[in-house]
Coordinates of C-alpha atoms in Angstrom, one line a residue:
Chain A
M1044 CA -46.3 -39.5 -50.8
S1045 CA -48.9 -42.0 -51.6
A1046 CA -50.5 -44.0 -48.8
L1047 CA -49.2 -47.1 -50.5
D1048 CA -45.6 -46.1 -50.0
Q1049 CA -46.0 -46.2 -46.2
P1050 CA -43.3 -48.3 -44.5
Q1051 CA -44.3 -51.5 -42.7
V1052 CA -44.2 -51.8 -39.0
E1053 CA -41.0 -53.4 -37.8
A1054 CA -41.6 -57.0 -36.5
S1055 CA -39.6 -56.7 -33.2
L1056 CA -38.8 -53.8 -31.1
E1057 CA -35.1 -54.8 -31.0
G1058 CA -34.9 -54.9 -34.8
F1059 CA -36.5 -51.5 -34.9
L1060 CA -34.1 -50.0 -32.4
V1061 CA -31.1 -51.4 -34.3
K1062 CA -32.4 -49.8 -37.5
V1063 CA -33.1 -46.4 -36.1
R1064 CA -29.9 -46.1 -33.9
P1065 CA -27.7 -44.2 -36.5
R1066 CA -30.5 -41.8 -37.2
I1067 CA -31.1 -41.1 -33.5
K1068 CA -27.5 -40.3 -33.0
A1069 CA -27.5 -38.1 -36.1
L1070 CA -30.6 -36.2 -34.8
F1071 CA -29.1 -35.6 -31.3
A1072 CA -25.9 -34.5 -32.9
H1073 CA -27.7 -32.1 -35.3
Y1074 CA -29.7 -30.6 -32.5
K1075 CA -26.5 -30.4 -30.4
I1076 CA -28.2 -32.0 -27.4
P1077 CA -25.5 -32.7 -24.7
P1078 CA -25.3 -36.5 -24.3
Q1079 CA -26.1 -36.3 -20.6
D1080 CA -29.5 -34.7 -21.5
T1081 CA -30.5 -37.1 -24.2
E1082 CA -31.4 -40.0 -21.8
D1083 CA -34.7 -38.5 -20.6
I1084 CA -35.7 -37.3 -24.1
L1085 CA -35.0 -40.7 -25.7
Q1086 CA -36.6 -42.7 -23.0
Q1087 CA -39.8 -40.7 -22.9
A1088 CA -40.2 -40.9 -26.7
L1089 CA -39.5 -44.6 -26.9
L1090 CA -41.8 -45.5 -24.0
A1091 CA -44.5 -43.4 -25.6
L1092 CA -44.0 -45.4 -28.8
V1093 CA -44.2 -48.8 -26.9
Y1094 CA -47.5 -47.6 -25.3
Q1095 CA -48.9 -46.4 -28.5
R1096 CA -47.4 -48.9 -30.9
Q1097 CA -50.8 -50.3 -32.0
E1098 CA -52.0 -46.9 -33.0
V1099 CA -48.9 -45.7 -34.8
R1100 CA -48.9 -46.7 -38.4
D1101 CA -45.3 -45.5 -39.2
P1102 CA -43.3 -45.8 -36.0
E1103 CA -40.0 -44.6 -37.5
A1104 CA -41.6 -41.3 -38.8
W1105 CA -43.5 -41.0 -35.5
L1106 CA -40.3 -41.5 -33.4
F1107 CA -38.3 -38.9 -35.3
G1108 CA -41.1 -36.4 -35.4
T1109 CA -41.5 -36.8 -31.6
L1110 CA -37.7 -36.7 -31.0
R1111 CA -37.3 -33.5 -33.1
N1112 CA -40.2 -31.9 -31.1
K1113 CA -38.6 -32.9 -27.8
C1114 CA -35.2 -31.6 -28.9
L1115 CA -36.8 -28.3 -29.7
L1116 CA -38.7 -28.2 -26.5
Y1117 CA -35.4 -29.0 -24.7
W1118 CA -33.8 -25.9 -26.3
R1119 CA -36.8 -23.7 -25.5
G1120 CA -36.5 -24.7 -21.8
Q1121 CA -32.7 -24.0 -21.9
R1122 CA -33.3 -20.7 -23.6
R1123 CA -35.7 -19.6 -20.9
K1124 CA -33.2 -20.4 -18.3
L1125 CA -30.5 -18.5 -20.2
Y1126 CA -32.7 -15.4 -20.6
D1127 CA -33.3 -15.2 -16.9
A1128 CA -29.6 -15.7 -16.2
V1129 CA -28.6 -13.0 -18.7
D1130 CA -31.1 -10.6 -17.2
A1131 CA -29.7 -11.3 -13.7
A1132 CA -26.2 -11.0 -14.9
V1133 CA -26.7 -7.6 -16.6
L1134 CA -28.7 -6.3 -13.6
E1135 CA -25.8 -7.4 -11.4
C1136 CA -23.2 -5.8 -13.6
M1137 CA -25.1 -2.5 -13.7
A1138 CA -25.5 -2.5 -9.9
E1139 CA -21.8 -3.2 -9.2
P1140 CA -21.0 -0.7 -6.5
T1141 CA -17.2 -1.0 -6.4
A1142 CA -16.5 -0.9 -10.1
P1143 CA -14.1 1.8 -11.2
A1144 CA -15.6 4.7 -13.2
Q1145 CA -14.0 3.7 -16.5
V1146 CA -15.3 0.1 -16.1
G1147 CA -18.8 1.3 -15.4
A1148 CA -18.7 3.7 -18.4
D1149 CA -17.5 0.9 -20.7
L1150 CA -20.3 -1.4 -19.5
R1151 CA -22.9 1.3 -20.1
R1152 CA -21.5 2.0 -23.6
D1153 CA -21.5 -1.7 -24.5
L1154 CA -25.0 -2.2 -23.2
E1155 CA -26.2 0.9 -25.1
S1156 CA -24.6 -0.4 -28.3
A1157 CA -26.3 -3.8 -27.8
L1158 CA -29.7 -2.2 -27.1
E1159 CA -29.5 0.1 -30.1
L1160 CA -29.6 -2.9 -32.4
L1161 CA -32.8 -4.2 -30.8
P1162 CA -36.4 -3.3 -31.9
E1163 CA -37.6 0.1 -30.4
R1164 CA -40.0 -1.7 -28.1
C1165 CA -37.3 -3.8 -26.5
R1166 CA -34.9 -0.9 -26.4
S1167 CA -37.2 1.3 -24.3
L1168 CA -38.2 -1.6 -22.0
L1169 CA -34.7 -2.9 -21.3
S1170 CA -33.2 0.7 -21.0
L1171 CA -35.7 1.4 -18.2
R1172 CA -35.0 -2.0 -16.6
Y1173 CA -31.3 -1.7 -16.6
S1174 CA -30.9 2.0 -16.0
Q1175 CA -33.7 2.4 -13.4
G1176 CA -34.0 -1.2 -12.2
Y1177 CA -37.7 -1.4 -13.0
E1178 CA -39.6 -4.6 -12.3
P1179 CA -42.1 -5.9 -14.9
P1180 CA -45.2 -4.4 -13.1
E1181 CA -43.5 -1.0 -13.1
L1182 CA -42.5 -1.4 -16.7
A1183 CA -46.1 -2.3 -17.6
E1184 CA -47.4 0.9 -15.9
R1185 CA -44.7 3.1 -17.3
L1186 CA -44.9 1.8 -20.9
G1187 CA -48.7 1.2 -21.0
Y1188 CA -48.7 -2.6 -21.3
S1189 CA -51.3 -4.7 -19.6
P1190 CA -50.0 -6.4 -16.4
S1191 CA -51.0 -9.8 -17.9
S1192 CA -48.8 -9.4 -21.0
I1193 CA -45.8 -7.7 -19.5
N1194 CA -44.0 -10.9 -18.6
K1195 CA -44.3 -12.3 -22.1
I1196 CA -43.1 -9.0 -23.6
T1197 CA -40.2 -8.8 -21.2
T1198 CA -39.2 -12.4 -22.0
R1199 CA -39.3 -11.6 -25.8
C1200 CA -37.1 -8.6 -25.2
L1201 CA -34.7 -10.6 -23.1
A1202 CA -34.6 -13.2 -25.9
A1203 CA -33.7 -10.5 -28.4
L1204 CA -30.9 -9.2 -26.1
T1205 CA -29.6 -12.7 -25.4
R1206 CA -29.7 -13.6 -29.1
H1207 CA -27.7 -10.5 -29.8
L1208 CA -25.2 -11.3 -27.2
V1209 CA -24.7 -14.8 -28.4
T1210 CA -24.7 -14.2 -32.2
A1211 CA -23.8 -10.5 -32.7
G1212 CA -20.1 -11.0 -33.3
N1213 CA -20.9 -13.8 -35.6
R1214 CA -23.2 -11.5 -37.6
K1215 CA -20.7 -8.6 -37.6
K1216 CA -18.1 -11.0 -39.0
A1217 CA -20.5 -12.2 -41.7
D1218 CA -21.4 -8.6 -42.6
H1219 CA -17.7 -7.9 -42.8
D1220 CA -17.0 -10.9 -45.1
Chain B
M41 CA -12.5 -11.1 -17.8
T42 CA -13.5 -8.7 -20.6
E43 CA -10.0 -9.2 -22.2
I44 CA -9.6 -12.9 -21.3
H45 CA -11.7 -15.1 -23.5
P46 CA -13.8 -17.7 -21.7
T47 CA -13.0 -21.3 -22.8
P48 CA -15.3 -23.0 -25.3
E49 CA -16.5 -25.3 -22.4
V50 CA -17.5 -22.2 -20.3
L51 CA -19.2 -20.7 -23.3
E52 CA -21.2 -23.9 -23.9
A53 CA -22.2 -24.0 -20.2
F54 CA -23.2 -20.3 -20.6
V55 CA -25.6 -21.1 -23.5
L56 CA -27.0 -24.0 -21.5
G57 CA -27.5 -21.7 -18.5
Q58 CA -25.3 -24.0 -16.4
L59 CA -22.8 -21.6 -14.9
C60 CA -23.0 -20.1 -11.4
T61 CA -24.3 -16.5 -11.1
M62 CA -20.9 -14.9 -11.0
E63 CA -19.6 -16.9 -14.0
M64 CA -22.8 -16.0 -15.9
R65 CA -22.3 -12.4 -15.1
D66 CA -18.7 -12.5 -16.3
V67 CA -19.4 -14.2 -19.6
A68 CA -22.4 -12.0 -20.3
R69 CA -20.2 -9.0 -19.7
H70 CA -17.6 -10.4 -22.1
L71 CA -20.2 -11.1 -24.8
L72 CA -21.5 -7.5 -24.4
T73 CA -18.3 -6.4 -26.0
G74 CA -19.3 -8.2 -29.1
C75 CA -16.3 -10.5 -29.1
P76 CA -16.3 -12.2 -32.5
E77 CA -14.2 -15.3 -31.5
C78 CA -16.5 -16.1 -28.6
N79 CA -19.5 -15.4 -30.7
D80 CA -18.3 -18.0 -33.2
V81 CA -18.6 -20.6 -30.4
T82 CA -21.9 -19.4 -28.9
A83 CA -23.6 -18.8 -32.2
S84 CA -23.0 -22.4 -33.3
L85 CA -24.6 -23.6 -30.1
W86 CA -27.6 -21.3 -30.7
E87 CA -28.5 -22.6 -34.1
P88 CA -30.7 -25.6 -33.3
A89 CA -33.5 -23.6 -31.6
D90 CA -33.7 -21.4 -34.7
E91 CA -35.3 -24.4 -36.4
L92 CA -38.0 -24.5 -33.8
D93 CA -40.8 -24.5 -36.4
D94 CA -38.9 -25.8 -39.3
P95 CA -37.4 -29.3 -39.2
L96 CA -36.6 -29.1 -42.9
P97 CA -32.9 -28.3 -42.5
F98 CA -32.4 -31.5 -40.5
I99 CA -34.5 -33.6 -42.8
M100 CA -32.6 -32.3 -45.9
A101 CA -29.2 -32.8 -44.2
E102 CA -30.3 -36.3 -43.3
A103 CA -31.5 -37.0 -46.8
A104 CA -28.2 -35.8 -48.2
G105 CA -26.0 -37.7 -45.7
G106 CA -28.2 -40.6 -44.7
A107 CA -26.8 -42.6 -41.9
D108 CA -23.5 -40.9 -42.5
A109 CA -24.8 -38.0 -40.4
G110 CA -24.6 -40.2 -37.4
D111 CA -21.2 -41.6 -38.4
A112 CA -19.9 -38.1 -38.9
Y113 CA -20.8 -37.3 -35.3
D114 CA -19.0 -40.5 -34.3
G115 CA -15.8 -38.7 -35.5
D116 CA -16.2 -36.7 -32.3
A117 CA -15.1 -39.7 -30.2
A118 CA -16.2 -38.3 -26.9
G119 CA -19.7 -37.2 -28.0
G120 CA -20.3 -40.3 -30.2
D121 CA -19.3 -42.6 -27.4
S122 CA -21.5 -40.8 -25.0
Y123 CA -24.5 -41.1 -27.2
D124 CA -23.8 -44.8 -27.7
Q125 CA -23.7 -45.3 -23.9
V126 CA -27.0 -43.5 -23.5
L127 CA -28.6 -45.3 -26.4
D128 CA -27.4 -48.7 -25.0
R129 CA -28.9 -47.9 -21.5
V130 CA -32.2 -46.5 -22.9
F131 CA -32.7 -49.3 -25.4
K132 CA -32.2 -51.9 -22.6
K133 CA -34.8 -50.2 -20.4
V134 CA -37.3 -49.9 -23.3
V135 CA -37.0 -53.5 -24.3
A136 CA -37.6 -54.5 -20.7
A137 CA -40.5 -52.1 -20.5
E138 CA -42.2 -53.7 -23.6
S139 CA -43.2 -56.8 -21.8
V140 CA -44.4 -54.8 -18.8
V141 CA -46.6 -52.7 -21.1
A142 CA -47.9 -55.9 -22.7
E143 CA -48.8 -57.2 -19.3
Q144 CA -50.4 -53.9 -18.3
R145 CA -52.4 -54.0 -21.5
A146 CA -53.8 -57.5 -20.6
V147 CA -54.5 -56.5 -17.1
G148 CA -56.2 -53.3 -18.4
I149 CA -58.6 -55.4 -20.6
Q150 CA -59.4 -57.7 -17.6
L151 CA -60.1 -54.7 -15.4
F152 CA -62.4 -53.2 -18.1
E153 CA -64.4 -56.4 -18.3
E154 CA -64.7 -56.5 -14.5
L155 CA -65.8 -52.9 -14.4
M156 CA -68.4 -53.4 -17.0
Q157 CA -70.0 -56.2 -14.9
V158 CA -70.8 -54.0 -11.9
S159 CA -73.3 -51.1 -11.5
E160 CA -72.5 -47.6 -12.5
E161 CA -72.3 -46.5 -8.9
R162 CA -69.9 -49.3 -8.0
R163 CA -67.7 -48.5 -11.0
H164 CA -67.1 -45.0 -9.6
L165 CA -66.4 -46.4 -6.1
L166 CA -63.9 -48.9 -7.5
L167 CA -62.1 -46.4 -9.6
S168 CA -61.9 -43.9 -6.8
N169 CA -60.8 -46.3 -4.1
S170 CA -59.1 -49.3 -5.5
N171 CA -55.4 -49.0 -6.6
R172 CA -55.9 -52.1 -8.8
F173 CA -57.8 -49.8 -11.2
R174 CA -55.0 -47.3 -11.4
N175 CA -54.0 -48.7 -14.8
R176 CA -53.1 -46.7 -17.9
M177 CA -54.3 -49.4 -20.2
L178 CA -57.7 -49.5 -18.5
C179 CA -57.9 -45.8 -19.2
E180 CA -57.0 -46.4 -22.9
R181 CA -59.6 -49.2 -23.1
L182 CA -62.3 -46.9 -21.7
I183 CA -61.3 -44.2 -24.2
E184 CA -61.6 -46.7 -27.0
E185 CA -64.9 -48.0 -25.8
S186 CA -66.4 -44.5 -25.5
Y187 CA -65.3 -43.7 -29.1
E188 CA -66.6 -47.0 -30.5
T189 CA -70.1 -46.6 -28.9
R190 CA -70.4 -42.8 -29.6
F191 CA -73.1 -43.2 -32.3
E192 CA -74.9 -46.3 -31.3
E193 CA -75.1 -45.5 -27.6
P194 CA -74.2 -41.8 -27.3
H195 CA -75.2 -41.5 -23.6
R196 CA -73.1 -44.5 -22.6
A197 CA -70.2 -43.0 -24.5
I198 CA -70.4 -40.0 -22.0
G199 CA -70.5 -42.3 -19.0
I200 CA -67.5 -44.4 -20.2
A201 CA -65.5 -41.3 -21.1
Q202 CA -66.2 -39.9 -17.6
L203 CA -64.8 -43.1 -16.2
A204 CA -61.7 -42.6 -18.3
T205 CA -61.1 -39.1 -16.9
L206 CA -61.5 -40.6 -13.4
V207 CA -58.9 -43.2 -14.1
A208 CA -56.6 -40.7 -15.8
G209 CA -57.0 -38.4 -12.8
R210 CA -55.7 -41.0 -10.4
L211 CA -52.7 -42.1 -12.6
K212 CA -49.2 -41.1 -11.6
P213 CA -46.3 -40.4 -13.9
E214 CA -44.7 -43.7 -13.1
D215 CA -47.9 -45.5 -14.4
C216 CA -47.5 -44.0 -17.8
G217 CA -43.7 -43.7 -18.4
G218 CA -43.4 -40.1 -17.4
R219 CA -45.1 -36.8 -16.8
D220 CA -45.5 -35.9 -20.5
A221 CA -47.2 -39.2 -21.2
L222 CA -49.5 -38.8 -18.2
D223 CA -50.5 -35.3 -19.3
G224 CA -51.2 -36.8 -22.8
V225 CA -53.5 -39.5 -21.4
R226 CA -55.3 -37.0 -19.3
A227 CA -55.8 -34.5 -22.1
R228 CA -57.0 -37.2 -24.4
S229 CA -59.5 -38.6 -21.8
W230 CA -61.0 -35.1 -21.5
A231 CA -61.1 -34.6 -25.2
Y232 CA -63.0 -37.9 -25.7
L233 CA -65.4 -36.8 -23.0
G234 CA -65.8 -33.5 -24.8
N235 CA -66.4 -35.4 -28.1
A236 CA -69.0 -37.6 -26.4
F237 CA -70.8 -34.5 -25.1
R238 CA -70.7 -33.0 -28.5
I239 CA -72.3 -36.0 -30.1
N240 CA -75.1 -35.7 -27.5
F241 CA -75.5 -32.0 -28.4
E242 CA -74.4 -31.0 -24.9
L243 CA -72.2 -28.3 -26.3
A244 CA -71.6 -26.4 -23.0
S245 CA -70.4 -29.5 -21.2
S246 CA -68.3 -30.3 -24.3
E247 CA -66.7 -26.9 -24.1
Q248 CA -65.9 -27.5 -20.4
A249 CA -64.3 -30.8 -21.1
F250 CA -62.2 -29.3 -23.9
A251 CA -61.1 -26.5 -21.6
A252 CA -59.7 -29.1 -19.2
A253 CA -57.9 -30.8 -22.1
E254 CA -56.6 -27.4 -23.3
S255 CA -55.2 -26.5 -19.9
L256 CA -53.1 -29.7 -20.1
L257 CA -52.0 -28.9 -23.6
D258 CA -51.0 -25.3 -22.5
Q259 CA -48.5 -26.8 -20.1
G260 CA -46.5 -27.6 -23.3
C261 CA -45.4 -31.2 -22.5
V262 CA -48.1 -33.2 -24.3
S263 CA -46.7 -35.2 -27.3
P264 CA -47.5 -33.9 -30.8
L265 CA -49.6 -37.0 -31.6
D266 CA -51.7 -36.7 -28.4
R267 CA -52.0 -32.9 -29.0
A268 CA -53.2 -33.5 -32.6
E269 CA -55.8 -36.0 -31.5
V270 CA -57.2 -33.5 -28.9
L271 CA -57.2 -30.7 -31.4
C272 CA -59.0 -32.8 -33.9
F273 CA -62.0 -33.4 -31.6
Q274 CA -61.9 -29.7 -30.7
A275 CA -62.1 -28.8 -34.4
S276 CA -65.2 -31.0 -34.7
L277 CA -66.8 -29.0 -31.8
L278 CA -66.0 -25.7 -33.5
K279 CA -67.5 -27.1 -36.7
D280 CA -70.7 -28.0 -34.9
Q281 CA -70.7 -24.5 -33.3
Q282 CA -70.5 -23.1 -36.9
K283 CA -67.2 -21.4 -35.9
F284 CA -65.7 -22.3 -39.3
S285 CA -62.7 -20.0 -39.5
E286 CA -61.5 -21.2 -36.1
A287 CA -62.1 -24.8 -37.1
F288 CA -60.0 -24.2 -40.3
Q289 CA -57.2 -22.7 -38.2
L290 CA -57.2 -25.7 -35.9
F291 CA -57.2 -28.2 -38.8
D292 CA -54.2 -26.4 -40.3
R293 CA -52.3 -26.8 -37.0
I294 CA -53.3 -30.5 -36.8
C295 CA -52.1 -31.0 -40.4
A296 CA -48.7 -29.4 -39.6
L297 CA -48.3 -31.7 -36.6
Y298 CA -49.1 -34.8 -38.6
K299 CA -46.8 -33.7 -41.4
R300 CA -44.0 -33.2 -38.8
L301 CA -44.6 -36.7 -37.5
G302 CA -44.8 -38.2 -40.9
Q303 CA -48.2 -39.7 -40.1
W304 CA -49.7 -39.5 -43.6
N305 CA -52.7 -41.7 -42.9
L306 CA -53.7 -39.3 -40.0
L307 CA -53.1 -36.3 -42.2
G308 CA -55.4 -37.9 -44.8
R309 CA -58.1 -38.3 -42.1
T310 CA -57.7 -34.7 -41.0
L311 CA -58.0 -33.5 -44.6
L312 CA -61.2 -35.5 -44.9
Q313 CA -62.6 -33.8 -41.8
K314 CA -61.5 -30.4 -43.0
A315 CA -63.2 -31.1 -46.4
V316 CA -66.5 -31.7 -44.5
V317 CA -66.3 -28.2 -43.1
H318 CA -65.6 -26.7 -46.6
G319 CA -68.8 -28.6 -47.7
Q320 CA -70.8 -27.1 -44.8
C321 CA -69.5 -23.6 -45.8
G322 CA -70.8 -24.2 -49.3
D323 CA -67.3 -24.4 -50.8
G324 CA -67.8 -27.4 -53.0
E325 CA -64.5 -26.9 -55.0
G326 CA -62.5 -26.6 -51.8
E327 CA -64.2 -29.7 -50.4
M328 CA -63.4 -31.8 -53.5
K329 CA -59.8 -30.6 -53.7
L330 CA -59.2 -31.6 -50.1
L331 CA -61.0 -34.9 -50.6
R332 CA -58.7 -35.8 -53.5
Q333 CA -55.6 -35.0 -51.4
A334 CA -57.1 -37.1 -48.5
L335 CA -57.7 -40.0 -50.9
D336 CA -54.0 -39.9 -52.0
L337 CA -52.9 -40.3 -48.4
I338 CA -55.4 -42.8 -46.9
D339 CA -54.4 -46.4 -47.4
P340 CA -57.4 -48.3 -48.7
Q341 CA -56.0 -51.6 -47.4
A342 CA -55.3 -50.4 -43.9
D343 CA -58.2 -47.9 -43.5
P344 CA -60.9 -49.2 -45.9
R345 CA -63.8 -47.4 -44.0
V346 CA -62.0 -44.1 -43.9
F347 CA -61.1 -44.4 -47.6
L348 CA -64.7 -45.3 -48.4
A349 CA -66.0 -42.3 -46.4
A350 CA -63.7 -40.0 -48.4
R351 CA -64.8 -41.5 -51.7
H352 CA -68.5 -41.3 -50.6
N353 CA -68.1 -37.6 -49.8
L354 CA -66.3 -36.9 -53.1
I355 CA -69.1 -38.6 -55.1
N356 CA -71.7 -36.6 -53.1
A357 CA -69.7 -33.3 -53.6
L358 CA -69.5 -34.0 -57.3
H359 CA -73.2 -34.7 -57.5
E360 CA -74.1 -31.6 -55.4
S361 CA -72.0 -29.3 -57.6
G362 CA -73.9 -30.5 -60.6
R363 CA -71.3 -32.9 -61.9
S364 CA -73.6 -36.0 -61.8
R365 CA -71.9 -37.7 -64.7
E366 CA -68.5 -37.7 -62.9
A367 CA -70.2 -38.7 -59.7
F368 CA -71.8 -41.6 -61.6
A369 CA -68.5 -42.8 -63.0
L370 CA -66.8 -42.7 -59.6
L371 CA -69.7 -44.4 -58.0
F372 CA -69.4 -47.2 -60.5
H373 CA -65.7 -47.7 -59.5
T374 CA -66.4 -47.4 -55.7
R375 CA -69.3 -49.9 -55.6
P376 CA -67.0 -52.9 -54.9
L377 CA -65.6 -51.1 -51.9
Y378 CA -69.1 -50.5 -50.5
L379 CA -69.9 -54.2 -51.0
K380 CA -66.6 -55.2 -49.4
T381 CA -67.2 -53.3 -46.2
G382 CA -70.3 -55.4 -45.9
D383 CA -72.2 -53.5 -43.2
R384 CA -75.9 -52.6 -43.7
M385 CA -75.4 -48.9 -43.1
N386 CA -72.8 -48.6 -45.8
L387 CA -74.9 -50.4 -48.3
L388 CA -77.9 -48.2 -47.5
K389 CA -75.6 -45.1 -47.9
L390 CA -74.6 -46.6 -51.3
R391 CA -78.2 -47.0 -52.4
W392 CA -79.1 -43.5 -51.2
L393 CA -76.2 -42.0 -53.1
E394 CA -77.2 -44.0 -56.2
G395 CA -80.7 -42.5 -55.9
A396 CA -79.3 -39.0 -55.6
V397 CA -76.9 -39.4 -58.6
A398 CA -79.8 -40.9 -60.7
F399 CA -81.9 -37.9 -59.7
G400 CA -79.1 -35.6 -60.9
L401 CA -79.0 -37.5 -64.2
Q402 CA -82.8 -37.0 -64.6
R403 CA -83.4 -40.8 -64.2
I404 CA -86.3 -40.1 -61.9
D405 CA -87.7 -43.7 -61.8
Q406 CA -84.4 -45.1 -60.7
A407 CA -84.0 -42.4 -58.1
E408 CA -87.5 -43.0 -56.7
A409 CA -86.9 -46.7 -56.4
A410 CA -83.7 -46.2 -54.6
F411 CA -85.1 -43.6 -52.2
R412 CA -88.1 -45.8 -51.4
E413 CA -85.9 -48.7 -50.6
V414 CA -83.6 -46.7 -48.3
R415 CA -86.5 -45.0 -46.6
Q416 CA -88.2 -48.3 -45.7
A417 CA -84.9 -49.6 -44.3
F418 CA -84.4 -46.5 -42.2
I419 CA -88.0 -46.8 -40.8
E420 CA -87.2 -50.4 -39.9
L421 CA -84.0 -49.4 -38.2
G422 CA -85.8 -46.5 -36.3
L423 CA -83.4 -43.9 -37.7
D424 CA -85.9 -41.1 -37.7
Y425 CA -83.7 -38.3 -38.9
E426 CA -82.5 -40.3 -41.8
V427 CA -86.1 -41.2 -42.6
A428 CA -86.9 -37.4 -42.8
M429 CA -83.9 -36.7 -45.0
V430 CA -84.5 -39.5 -47.5
S431 CA -88.3 -38.7 -47.5
L432 CA -87.4 -35.2 -48.7
D433 CA -85.3 -36.7 -51.5
L434 CA -88.3 -38.9 -52.4
A435 CA -90.5 -35.9 -52.2
S436 CA -88.2 -34.2 -54.8
T437 CA -88.9 -37.0 -57.3
Y438 CA -92.7 -36.5 -56.7
A439 CA -92.4 -32.7 -57.0
V440 CA -90.6 -32.8 -60.4
Q441 CA -93.3 -35.3 -61.7
G442 CA -96.1 -33.1 -60.3
R443 CA -97.4 -36.0 -58.1
T444 CA -98.9 -33.8 -55.4
G445 CA -100.9 -36.6 -53.8
D446 CA -97.9 -38.8 -53.2
L447 CA -96.0 -35.7 -52.0
R448 CA -98.7 -34.9 -49.5
L449 CA -98.8 -38.5 -48.2
I450 CA -95.0 -38.7 -47.7
A451 CA -95.0 -35.3 -45.9
E452 CA -97.8 -36.4 -43.6
E453 CA -96.1 -39.7 -42.8
T454 CA -92.7 -38.1 -42.1
L455 CA -94.2 -35.5 -39.8
A456 CA -96.1 -38.1 -38.0
I457 CA -92.8 -40.0 -37.2
F458 CA -91.2 -36.9 -35.8
Q459 CA -94.3 -35.9 -33.8
A460 CA -94.6 -39.4 -32.3
R461 CA -91.0 -39.4 -31.0
N462 CA -90.9 -35.7 -30.3
I463 CA -87.4 -35.3 -31.7
H464 CA -85.6 -32.1 -32.8
R465 CA -88.1 -29.3 -32.3
E466 CA -86.7 -27.1 -35.1
A467 CA -86.5 -30.0 -37.6
M468 CA -90.2 -30.7 -36.8
A469 CA -91.1 -27.1 -37.4
A470 CA -89.4 -27.2 -40.8
L471 CA -91.3 -30.4 -41.6
L472 CA -94.6 -28.8 -40.4
V473 CA -94.0 -26.0 -42.9
F474 CA -93.4 -28.5 -45.7
C475 CA -96.4 -30.6 -44.7
S476 CA -98.7 -27.5 -44.6
A477 CA -97.5 -26.5 -48.1
A478 CA -98.0 -30.1 -49.4
R479 CA -101.6 -30.1 -48.0
L480 CA -102.3 -27.0 -50.1
D481 CA -100.5 -28.5 -53.2
Q482 CA -97.9 -25.7 -52.9
A483 CA -94.8 -27.8 -52.0
G484 CA -92.6 -27.2 -55.0
I485 CA -89.0 -28.5 -55.5
E486 CA -87.5 -25.3 -54.1
L487 CA -89.3 -25.7 -50.7
V488 CA -88.3 -29.4 -50.6
R489 CA -84.6 -28.4 -51.2
E490 CA -84.8 -25.7 -48.6
V491 CA -86.2 -28.0 -46.0
S492 CA -83.7 -30.7 -46.9
D493 CA -80.8 -28.3 -46.6
F494 CA -82.1 -27.0 -43.3
L495 CA -82.3 -30.6 -41.9
K496 CA -78.7 -31.2 -42.9
R497 CA -77.5 -28.1 -41.2
A498 CA -79.7 -28.4 -38.2
R499 CA -78.7 -32.0 -37.4
N500 CA -75.6 -30.9 -35.5
N501 CA -77.0 -27.6 -34.4
P502 CA -80.3 -27.9 -32.6
E503 CA -80.3 -24.1 -32.0
L504 CA -80.7 -23.3 -35.7
R505 CA -84.0 -21.8 -36.6
F506 CA -86.0 -22.5 -39.7
S507 CA -87.2 -19.5 -41.7
P508 CA -88.6 -20.4 -45.1
A509 CA -87.8 -18.2 -48.1
F510 CA -90.5 -19.8 -50.3

């Protein structure tokens, strides 16, 4: 793109908002942001634009770049919450004291099948966590990771497990097709 | 639960982490069975974050569908309506905020004027104790002032940037339109302070200021534009510290951010800065390639000075790589731009470059005349370092003509200027070597070039030591 092709700044904020409205909706729909969560994202981005309007040469490109970034950050935040929730859920399932023997065996088999598909590093870490109930500091000691990096590694492994849980059937079907 | 499928709503709430502990457990247990039907639902909700670093799928979908993409979503009446309601609410608030921001900007300018009329001590008192001065636009004005004065009054630039960090430190999220924006203002104020320290060669203080900016960036909420601005200054520090590979990495990150934001003019500026580092590394080809890319992105109407800087650097790079004819041709076409910018410094840079290109074309008389003229102007302006640099260029013309007497004279004069002001110890040492050689009629063109190259490199690196090869 040549510098000469750069769009002109919209004269009024209202005119600009009318122009970008369909694209904003399309972007939120594409990133599947629940409507109730879009308000903060949009308000922060537009206020930042109002504050920085004098410095921003191409406000439309700026707004959509910023919104895309915020949508992705939104999902990152949601994902982190989900990893923690999945971790807690699996730990709780494994610790269920009143479960019948068959239910417990099924759970262990399903978990083992899921872990088998993960990278070796995650397999050993999550096996220890779910079979022995190890906390990150103990995992670091047992597996030889530094205490400062164990949380990051655990999060990555939980991300891999969660991703498997959420998309595995989909992949199996695709493989089958 | 393992045999009963959760509803799509429950699965969506699961992916969003919005279920209670017991429901999360039940859904996780169900998904562990690898249920394909439920995975169809959850996988479709998972997709967006797979594009974390690649907005291309969206951009392409948008290009293919245009505004229809939004209309298509409207087909989902509930979702479309909900977005419309949110958009209506937010647009209303933002339009109302526009006039508030304009008012804040006017107040910020007034506060700045008021602040500049009191003593330095009182400025700190006012900023620390008076709520009137808790104004984001005042902070922005201070940042701007620090940047504008960085070369002409480098010490003042530090003081002003320190005031900006003080204001930023007292701001609250509601003063800036949210936490993210506040973190952005704070990070930028620290980065401008870091840059002011860098220009004053206070590299340790500069690093400390950038560490403060970086800790704000690490929290992850600063907008990409603010982040890129901070990283740009940090890359300049790395360049001055001769940490070239780290600087290149940072420039690549900045370019990616500007591309993502579609800020082509800022991308052009970044390529211009990156080209300078290539030049410093001795990679003339890389420098010229980046400068050409930068010139394609910088708008000469909107950013005439930046465009001129890129052209100037390209002409210089062509000349230094021995392509003086091409440099001459480009210089001919660029001359109107130099004249249009109208400031004395740019005209002197033009004349200096004309001398250098003439020297490359063996037009020694023309080169000598240009260098003399520029040298005299720099002496009048008190720009000692520039005097030394152009004196060495002038010395080159004497060296190739075998005019040892003139060469000795210019060496003595230049050294005297440096000694009188006691500036840049290592540069002075290099000039002393040059002067001693000139006194013995042994200052050849190679030594002149060596000293000249050293002065260029040492300018931003006072720690560099001169060890002559000749």
